mmCIF file of C-alpha atoms in Angstrom:
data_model
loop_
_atom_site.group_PDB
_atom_site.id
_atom_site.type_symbol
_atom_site.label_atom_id
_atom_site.label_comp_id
_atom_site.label_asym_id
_atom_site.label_seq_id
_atom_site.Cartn_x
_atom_site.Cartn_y
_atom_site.Cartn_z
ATOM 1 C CA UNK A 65 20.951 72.365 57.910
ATOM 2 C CA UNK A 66 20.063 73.949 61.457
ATOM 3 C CA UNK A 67 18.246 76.806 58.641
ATOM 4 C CA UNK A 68 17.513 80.183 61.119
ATOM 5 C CA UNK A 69 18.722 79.614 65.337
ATOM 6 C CA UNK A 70 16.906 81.776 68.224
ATOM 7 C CA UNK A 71 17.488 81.306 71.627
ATOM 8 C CA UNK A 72 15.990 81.280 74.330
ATOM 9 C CA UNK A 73 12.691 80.299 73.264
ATOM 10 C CA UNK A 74 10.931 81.752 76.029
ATOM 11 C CA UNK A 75 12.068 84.695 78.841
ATOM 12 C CA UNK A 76 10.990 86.427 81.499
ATOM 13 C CA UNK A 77 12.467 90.081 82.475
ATOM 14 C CA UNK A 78 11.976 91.904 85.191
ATOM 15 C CA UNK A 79 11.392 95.564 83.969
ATOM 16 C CA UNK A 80 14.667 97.324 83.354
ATOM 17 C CA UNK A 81 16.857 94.499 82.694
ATOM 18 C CA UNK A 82 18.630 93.946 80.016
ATOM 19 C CA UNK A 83 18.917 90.945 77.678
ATOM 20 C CA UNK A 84 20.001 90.040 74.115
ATOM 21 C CA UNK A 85 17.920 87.828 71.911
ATOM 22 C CA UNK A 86 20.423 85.787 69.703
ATOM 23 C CA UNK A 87 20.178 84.515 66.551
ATOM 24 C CA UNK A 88 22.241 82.595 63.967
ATOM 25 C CA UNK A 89 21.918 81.255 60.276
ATOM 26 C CA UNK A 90 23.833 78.907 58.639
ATOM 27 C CA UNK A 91 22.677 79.607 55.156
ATOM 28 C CA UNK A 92 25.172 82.189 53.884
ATOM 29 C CA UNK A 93 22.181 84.722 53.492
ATOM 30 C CA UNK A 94 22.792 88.203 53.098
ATOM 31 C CA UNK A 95 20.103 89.163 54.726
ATOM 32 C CA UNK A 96 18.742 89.063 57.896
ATOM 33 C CA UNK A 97 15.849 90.434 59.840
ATOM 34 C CA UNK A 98 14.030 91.118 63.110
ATOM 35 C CA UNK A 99 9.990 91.295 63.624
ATOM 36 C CA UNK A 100 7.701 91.562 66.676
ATOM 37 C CA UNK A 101 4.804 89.822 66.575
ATOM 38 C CA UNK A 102 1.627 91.324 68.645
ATOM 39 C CA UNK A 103 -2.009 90.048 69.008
ATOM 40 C CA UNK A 104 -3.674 91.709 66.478
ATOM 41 C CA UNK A 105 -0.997 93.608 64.867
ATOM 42 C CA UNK A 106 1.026 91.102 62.681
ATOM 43 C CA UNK A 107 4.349 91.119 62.580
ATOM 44 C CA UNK A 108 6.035 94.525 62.396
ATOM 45 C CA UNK A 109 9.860 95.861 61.675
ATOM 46 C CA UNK A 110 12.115 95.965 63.791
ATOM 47 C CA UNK A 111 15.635 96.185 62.061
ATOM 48 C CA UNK A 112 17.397 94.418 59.506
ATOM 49 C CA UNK A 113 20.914 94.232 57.724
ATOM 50 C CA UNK A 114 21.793 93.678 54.451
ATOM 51 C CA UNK A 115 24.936 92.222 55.039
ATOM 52 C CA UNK A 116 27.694 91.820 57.687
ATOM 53 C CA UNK A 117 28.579 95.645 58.807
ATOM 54 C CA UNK A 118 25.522 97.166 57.541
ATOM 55 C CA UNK A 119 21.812 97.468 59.972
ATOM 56 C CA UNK A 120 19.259 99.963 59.160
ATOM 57 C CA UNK A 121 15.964 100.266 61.040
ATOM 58 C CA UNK A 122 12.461 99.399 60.485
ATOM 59 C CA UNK A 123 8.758 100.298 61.784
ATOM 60 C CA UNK A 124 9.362 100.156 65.459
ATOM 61 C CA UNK A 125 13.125 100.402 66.373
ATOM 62 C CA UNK A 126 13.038 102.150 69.606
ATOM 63 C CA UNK A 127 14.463 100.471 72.527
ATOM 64 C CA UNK A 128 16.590 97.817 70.598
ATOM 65 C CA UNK A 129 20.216 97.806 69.340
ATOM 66 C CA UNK A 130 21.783 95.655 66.516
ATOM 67 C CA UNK A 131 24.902 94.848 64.982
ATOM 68 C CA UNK A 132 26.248 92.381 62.354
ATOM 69 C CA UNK A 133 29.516 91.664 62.981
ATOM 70 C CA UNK A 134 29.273 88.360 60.772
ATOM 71 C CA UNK A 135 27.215 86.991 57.977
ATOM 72 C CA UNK A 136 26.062 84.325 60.302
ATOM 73 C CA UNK A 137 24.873 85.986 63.484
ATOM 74 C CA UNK A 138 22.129 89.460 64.045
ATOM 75 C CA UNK A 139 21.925 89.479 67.796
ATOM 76 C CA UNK A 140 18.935 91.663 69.134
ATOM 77 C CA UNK A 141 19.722 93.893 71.968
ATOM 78 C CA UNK A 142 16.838 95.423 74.952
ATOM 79 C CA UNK A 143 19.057 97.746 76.483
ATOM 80 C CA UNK A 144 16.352 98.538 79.375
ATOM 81 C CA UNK A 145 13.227 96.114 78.940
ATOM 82 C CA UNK A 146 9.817 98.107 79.617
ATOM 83 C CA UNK A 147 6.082 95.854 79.256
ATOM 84 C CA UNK A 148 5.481 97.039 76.204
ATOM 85 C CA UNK A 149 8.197 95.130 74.581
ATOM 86 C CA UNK A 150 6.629 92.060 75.879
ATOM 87 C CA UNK A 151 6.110 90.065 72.331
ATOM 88 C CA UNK A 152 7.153 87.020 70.672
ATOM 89 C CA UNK A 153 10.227 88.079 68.254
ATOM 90 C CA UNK A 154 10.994 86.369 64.958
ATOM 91 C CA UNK A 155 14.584 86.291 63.518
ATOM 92 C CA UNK A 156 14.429 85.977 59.516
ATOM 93 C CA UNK A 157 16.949 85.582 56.900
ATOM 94 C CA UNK A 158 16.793 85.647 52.587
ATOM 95 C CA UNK A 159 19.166 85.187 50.078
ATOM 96 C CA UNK A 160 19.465 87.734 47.500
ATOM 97 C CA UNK A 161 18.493 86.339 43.982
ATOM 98 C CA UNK A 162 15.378 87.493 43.726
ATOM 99 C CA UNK A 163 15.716 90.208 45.697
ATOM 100 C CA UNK A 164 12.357 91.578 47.346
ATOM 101 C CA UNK A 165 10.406 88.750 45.960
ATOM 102 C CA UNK A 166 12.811 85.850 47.642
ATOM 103 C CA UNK A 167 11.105 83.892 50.477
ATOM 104 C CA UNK A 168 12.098 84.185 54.054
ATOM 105 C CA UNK A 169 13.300 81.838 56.325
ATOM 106 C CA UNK A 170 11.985 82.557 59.896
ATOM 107 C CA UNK A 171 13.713 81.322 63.533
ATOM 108 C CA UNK A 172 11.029 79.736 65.458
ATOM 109 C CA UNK A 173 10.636 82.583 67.693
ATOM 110 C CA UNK A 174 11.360 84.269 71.496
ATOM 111 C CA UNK A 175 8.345 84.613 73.569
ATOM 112 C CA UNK A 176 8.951 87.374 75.868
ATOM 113 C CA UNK A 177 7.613 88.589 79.270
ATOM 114 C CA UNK A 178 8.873 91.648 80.471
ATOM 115 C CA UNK A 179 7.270 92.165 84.431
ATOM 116 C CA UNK B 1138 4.074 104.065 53.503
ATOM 117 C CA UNK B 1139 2.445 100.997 51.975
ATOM 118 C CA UNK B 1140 -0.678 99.080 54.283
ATOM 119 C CA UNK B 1141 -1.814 95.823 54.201
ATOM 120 C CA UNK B 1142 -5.795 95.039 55.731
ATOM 121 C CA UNK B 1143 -6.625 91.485 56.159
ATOM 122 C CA UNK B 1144 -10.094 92.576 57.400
ATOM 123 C CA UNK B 1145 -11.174 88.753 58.449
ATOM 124 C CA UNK B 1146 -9.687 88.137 62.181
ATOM 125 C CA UNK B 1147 -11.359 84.561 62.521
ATOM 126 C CA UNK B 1148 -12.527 82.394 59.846
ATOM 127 C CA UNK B 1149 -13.854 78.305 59.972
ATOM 128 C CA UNK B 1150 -14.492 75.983 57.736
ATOM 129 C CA UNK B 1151 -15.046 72.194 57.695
ATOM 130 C CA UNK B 1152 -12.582 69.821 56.318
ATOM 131 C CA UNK B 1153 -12.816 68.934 52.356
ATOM 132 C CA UNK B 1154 -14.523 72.523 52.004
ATOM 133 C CA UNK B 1155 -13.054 75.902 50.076
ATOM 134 C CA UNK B 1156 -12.518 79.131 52.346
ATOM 135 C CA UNK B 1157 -11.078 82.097 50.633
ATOM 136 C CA UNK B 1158 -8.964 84.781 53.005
ATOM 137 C CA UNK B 1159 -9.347 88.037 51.876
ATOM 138 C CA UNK B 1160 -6.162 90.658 51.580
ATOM 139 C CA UNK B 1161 -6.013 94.540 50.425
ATOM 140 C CA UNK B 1162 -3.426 96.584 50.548
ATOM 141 C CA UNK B 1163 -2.399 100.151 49.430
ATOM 142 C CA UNK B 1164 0.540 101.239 47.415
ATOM 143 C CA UNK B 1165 1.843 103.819 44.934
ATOM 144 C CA UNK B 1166 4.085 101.193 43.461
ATOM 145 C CA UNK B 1167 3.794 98.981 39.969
ATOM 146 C CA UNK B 1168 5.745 96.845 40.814
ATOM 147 C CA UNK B 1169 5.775 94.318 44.096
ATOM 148 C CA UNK B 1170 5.322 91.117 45.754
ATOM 149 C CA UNK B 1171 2.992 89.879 47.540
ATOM 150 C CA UNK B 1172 2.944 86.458 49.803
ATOM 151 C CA UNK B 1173 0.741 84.380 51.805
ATOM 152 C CA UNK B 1174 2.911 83.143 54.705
ATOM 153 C CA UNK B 1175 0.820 80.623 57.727
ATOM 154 C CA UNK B 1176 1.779 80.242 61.180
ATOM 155 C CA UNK B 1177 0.538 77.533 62.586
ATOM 156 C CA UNK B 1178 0.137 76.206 66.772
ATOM 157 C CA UNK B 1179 3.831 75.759 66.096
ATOM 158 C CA UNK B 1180 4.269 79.336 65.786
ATOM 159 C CA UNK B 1181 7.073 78.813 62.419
ATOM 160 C CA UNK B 1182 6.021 80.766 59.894
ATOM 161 C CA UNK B 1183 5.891 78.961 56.198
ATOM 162 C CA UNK B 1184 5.970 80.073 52.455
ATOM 163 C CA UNK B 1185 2.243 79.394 51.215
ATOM 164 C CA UNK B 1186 2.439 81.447 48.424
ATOM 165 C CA UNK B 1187 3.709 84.358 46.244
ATOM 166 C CA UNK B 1188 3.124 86.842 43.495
ATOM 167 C CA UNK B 1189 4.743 89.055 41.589
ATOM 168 C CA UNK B 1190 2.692 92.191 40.472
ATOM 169 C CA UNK B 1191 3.821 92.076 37.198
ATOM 170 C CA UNK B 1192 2.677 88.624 36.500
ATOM 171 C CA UNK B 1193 -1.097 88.464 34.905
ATOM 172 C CA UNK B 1194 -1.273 84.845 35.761
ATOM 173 C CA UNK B 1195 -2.232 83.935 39.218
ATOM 174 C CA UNK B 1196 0.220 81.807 41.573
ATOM 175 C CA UNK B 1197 -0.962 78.379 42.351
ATOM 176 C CA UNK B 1198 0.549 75.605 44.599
ATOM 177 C CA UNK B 1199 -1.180 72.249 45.006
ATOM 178 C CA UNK B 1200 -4.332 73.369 46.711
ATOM 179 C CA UNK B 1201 -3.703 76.828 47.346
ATOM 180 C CA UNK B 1202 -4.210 79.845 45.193
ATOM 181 C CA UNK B 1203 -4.589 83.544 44.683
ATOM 182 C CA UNK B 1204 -7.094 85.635 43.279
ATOM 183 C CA UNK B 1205 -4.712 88.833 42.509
ATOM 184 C CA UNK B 1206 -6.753 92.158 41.294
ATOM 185 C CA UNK B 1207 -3.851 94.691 41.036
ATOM 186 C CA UNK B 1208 -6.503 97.578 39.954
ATOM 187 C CA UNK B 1209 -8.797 96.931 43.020
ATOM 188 C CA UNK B 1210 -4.950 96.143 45.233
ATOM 189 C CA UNK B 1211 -6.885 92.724 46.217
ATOM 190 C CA UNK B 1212 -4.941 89.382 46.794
ATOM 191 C CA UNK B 1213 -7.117 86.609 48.173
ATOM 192 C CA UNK B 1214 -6.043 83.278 48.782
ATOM 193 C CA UNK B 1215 -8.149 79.885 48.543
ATOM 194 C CA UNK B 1216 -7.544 77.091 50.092
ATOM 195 C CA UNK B 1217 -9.143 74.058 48.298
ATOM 196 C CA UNK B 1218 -9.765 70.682 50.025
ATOM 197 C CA UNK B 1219 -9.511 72.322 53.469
ATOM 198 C CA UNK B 1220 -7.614 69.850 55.858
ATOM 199 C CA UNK B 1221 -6.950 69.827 59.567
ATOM 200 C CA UNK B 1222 -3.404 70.839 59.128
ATOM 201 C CA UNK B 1223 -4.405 74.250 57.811
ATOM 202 C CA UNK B 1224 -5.571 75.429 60.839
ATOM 203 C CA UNK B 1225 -3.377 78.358 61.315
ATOM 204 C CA UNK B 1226 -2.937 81.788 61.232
ATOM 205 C CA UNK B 1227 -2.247 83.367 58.121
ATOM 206 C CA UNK B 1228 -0.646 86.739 57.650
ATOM 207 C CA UNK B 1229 -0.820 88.549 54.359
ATOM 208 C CA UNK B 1230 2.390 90.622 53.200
ATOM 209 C CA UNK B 1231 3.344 93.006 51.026
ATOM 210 C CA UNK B 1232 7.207 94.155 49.331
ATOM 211 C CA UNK B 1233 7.999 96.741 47.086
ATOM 212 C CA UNK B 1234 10.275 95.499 44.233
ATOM 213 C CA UNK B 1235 12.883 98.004 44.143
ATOM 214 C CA UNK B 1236 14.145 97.342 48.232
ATOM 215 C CA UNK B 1237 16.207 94.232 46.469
ATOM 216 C CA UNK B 1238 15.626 92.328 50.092
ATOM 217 C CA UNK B 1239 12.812 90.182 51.512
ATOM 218 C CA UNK B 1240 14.058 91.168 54.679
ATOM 219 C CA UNK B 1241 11.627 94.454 54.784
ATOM 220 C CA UNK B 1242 7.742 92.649 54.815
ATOM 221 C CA UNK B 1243 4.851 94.404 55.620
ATOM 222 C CA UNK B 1244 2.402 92.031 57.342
ATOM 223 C CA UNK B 1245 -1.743 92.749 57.504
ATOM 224 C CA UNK B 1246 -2.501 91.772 60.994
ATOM 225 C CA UNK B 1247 -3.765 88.169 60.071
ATOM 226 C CA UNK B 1248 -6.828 85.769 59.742
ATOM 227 C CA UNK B 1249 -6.836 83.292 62.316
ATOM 228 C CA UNK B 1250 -8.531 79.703 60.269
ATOM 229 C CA UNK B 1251 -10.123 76.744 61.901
ATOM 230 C CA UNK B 1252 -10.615 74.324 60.208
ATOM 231 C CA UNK B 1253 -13.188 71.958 61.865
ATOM 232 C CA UNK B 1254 -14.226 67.769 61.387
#
C-alpha cells in the first residue's frame, strides 16, 4: 500500500499565486487531515473532514480552502499565497475504530516557499 | 482550548544511555489520549507511543515508555538503550476522547534529541 500521497514535495510561490497541495490515501480512512508545521510551533490545525462531503476547520484556517469530494482524496487549496504561509504541510489520515485514540498516518510532507 | 508544553527544545544523550522527554498539558477533560509521535531527518512522522487517560497502567513498547501523572497532567516518555536512530524530533500530542477522530491533534511544539557516539 502507497499508505498517505502528497505532492509536490517541495514548491516555490511567488507571493500571490495560487497553488493546491494534493493529497491521496488509499486506506479507506474516514478521516483525513491537514497540519502546518513551523519551527518552534509544532504542528498546528489546519482543516480536516470526517468523511467524503463533510470539512470543518481547525486552529489556523485562514487563507486555505478544502473539499472532499471522495474518500480517497483532501486537496489543500492557497487561494492567494502570502510569506507567512511558507511551512512544510502534512496530510494525515485515521480510521475510525478507536476513534480519538486511533493512530495517524501522515504524507511525508510539502515544503513550501512562498517569495 | 486544551495546551500542550514540551518545555525541553534540545536534548542529547549518548548511545546505550536513558533520556526522559518531558510533556504537560492542560485540560478540563477526564477522558483523552495522549501520544508520543517522532519525526525524524526524514521528516515522516511515526507512532512511538500512546495512552489512554483512563488507563492506570502506563504504555510501554520495546524500549520506550511513559511516565503518565493525570493529577499533575504530566506524560513523559523514556527512551531506554538510546540508539542513533532516535535522533529525532519528537512532538508530544494531546486528543480529547469524545471528538471520535484522530484527525484533530494538538501538538506541544517539540524536543529536538541527539543522540550522540
Amino acid at each position: 500500500n502507497a499508505g498517505v500521497t502528497q505532492t509536490p514535495k517541495f514548491q516555490v510561490l511567488k507571493t500571490g499565486q495560487s497553488m493546491t497541495l494534493q493529497c491521496a490515501q488509499d486506506m479507506n480512512h474516514e478521516y483525513m487531515s491537514w497540519y502546518r508545521q513551523d519551527p518552534g510551533m509544532g504542528l498546528r490545525l489546519i482543516h480536516y473532514s470526517v468523511g467524503a462531503g463533510i470539512t470543518d476547520q481547525g486552529e489556523v484556517p485562514n487563507g486555505y480552502n478544502v473539499s472532499r469530494s471522495t474518500t480517497e482524496d483532501f486537496p489543500l487549496r492557497l487561494l492567494s499565497a502570502a510569506p507567512s504561509q511558507t511551512s512544510v504541510y502534512f496530510c494525515a489520515s485515521s480510521y475510525s475504530p478507536e476513534g480519538a485514540g486511533e493512530k495517524l498516518f501522515f504524507g511525508s510532507g510539502t515544503q513550501l516557499s512562498v517569495l | 482550548a486544551q495546551t500542550v508544553t514540551q518545555s525541553q527544545p534540545e536534548m542529547s544523550v549518548q548511545e546505550a544511555e536513558t533520556v526522559t522527554l518531558s510533556c504537560t498539558y492542560d485540560t478540563s477533560e477526564s477522558n483523552y489520549y495522549l501520544f508520543w509521535y517522532k519525526q525524524p531527518p526524514s521528516r515522516q512522522m511515526i507512532l512511538v507511543i500512546r495512552q489512554e487517560a483512563y488507563k492506570q497502567q502506563n504504555a510501554t513498547e520495546n524500549r520506550f515508555s511513559v511516565n503518565f501523572q493525570k493529577a499533575a497532567k504530566s506524560f513523559s516518555l523514556k527512551i531506554s538503550d538510546s540508539q542513533l536512530g532516535d535522533t529525532a524530533m519528537y512532538f508530544c500530542a494531546f486528543i480529547p476522547a469524545y471528538t471520535g477522530t484522530a484527525s484533530k491533534l494538538t501538538f506541544g511544539t517539540g524536543t529536538r534529541l541527539q543522540v550522540t557516539l
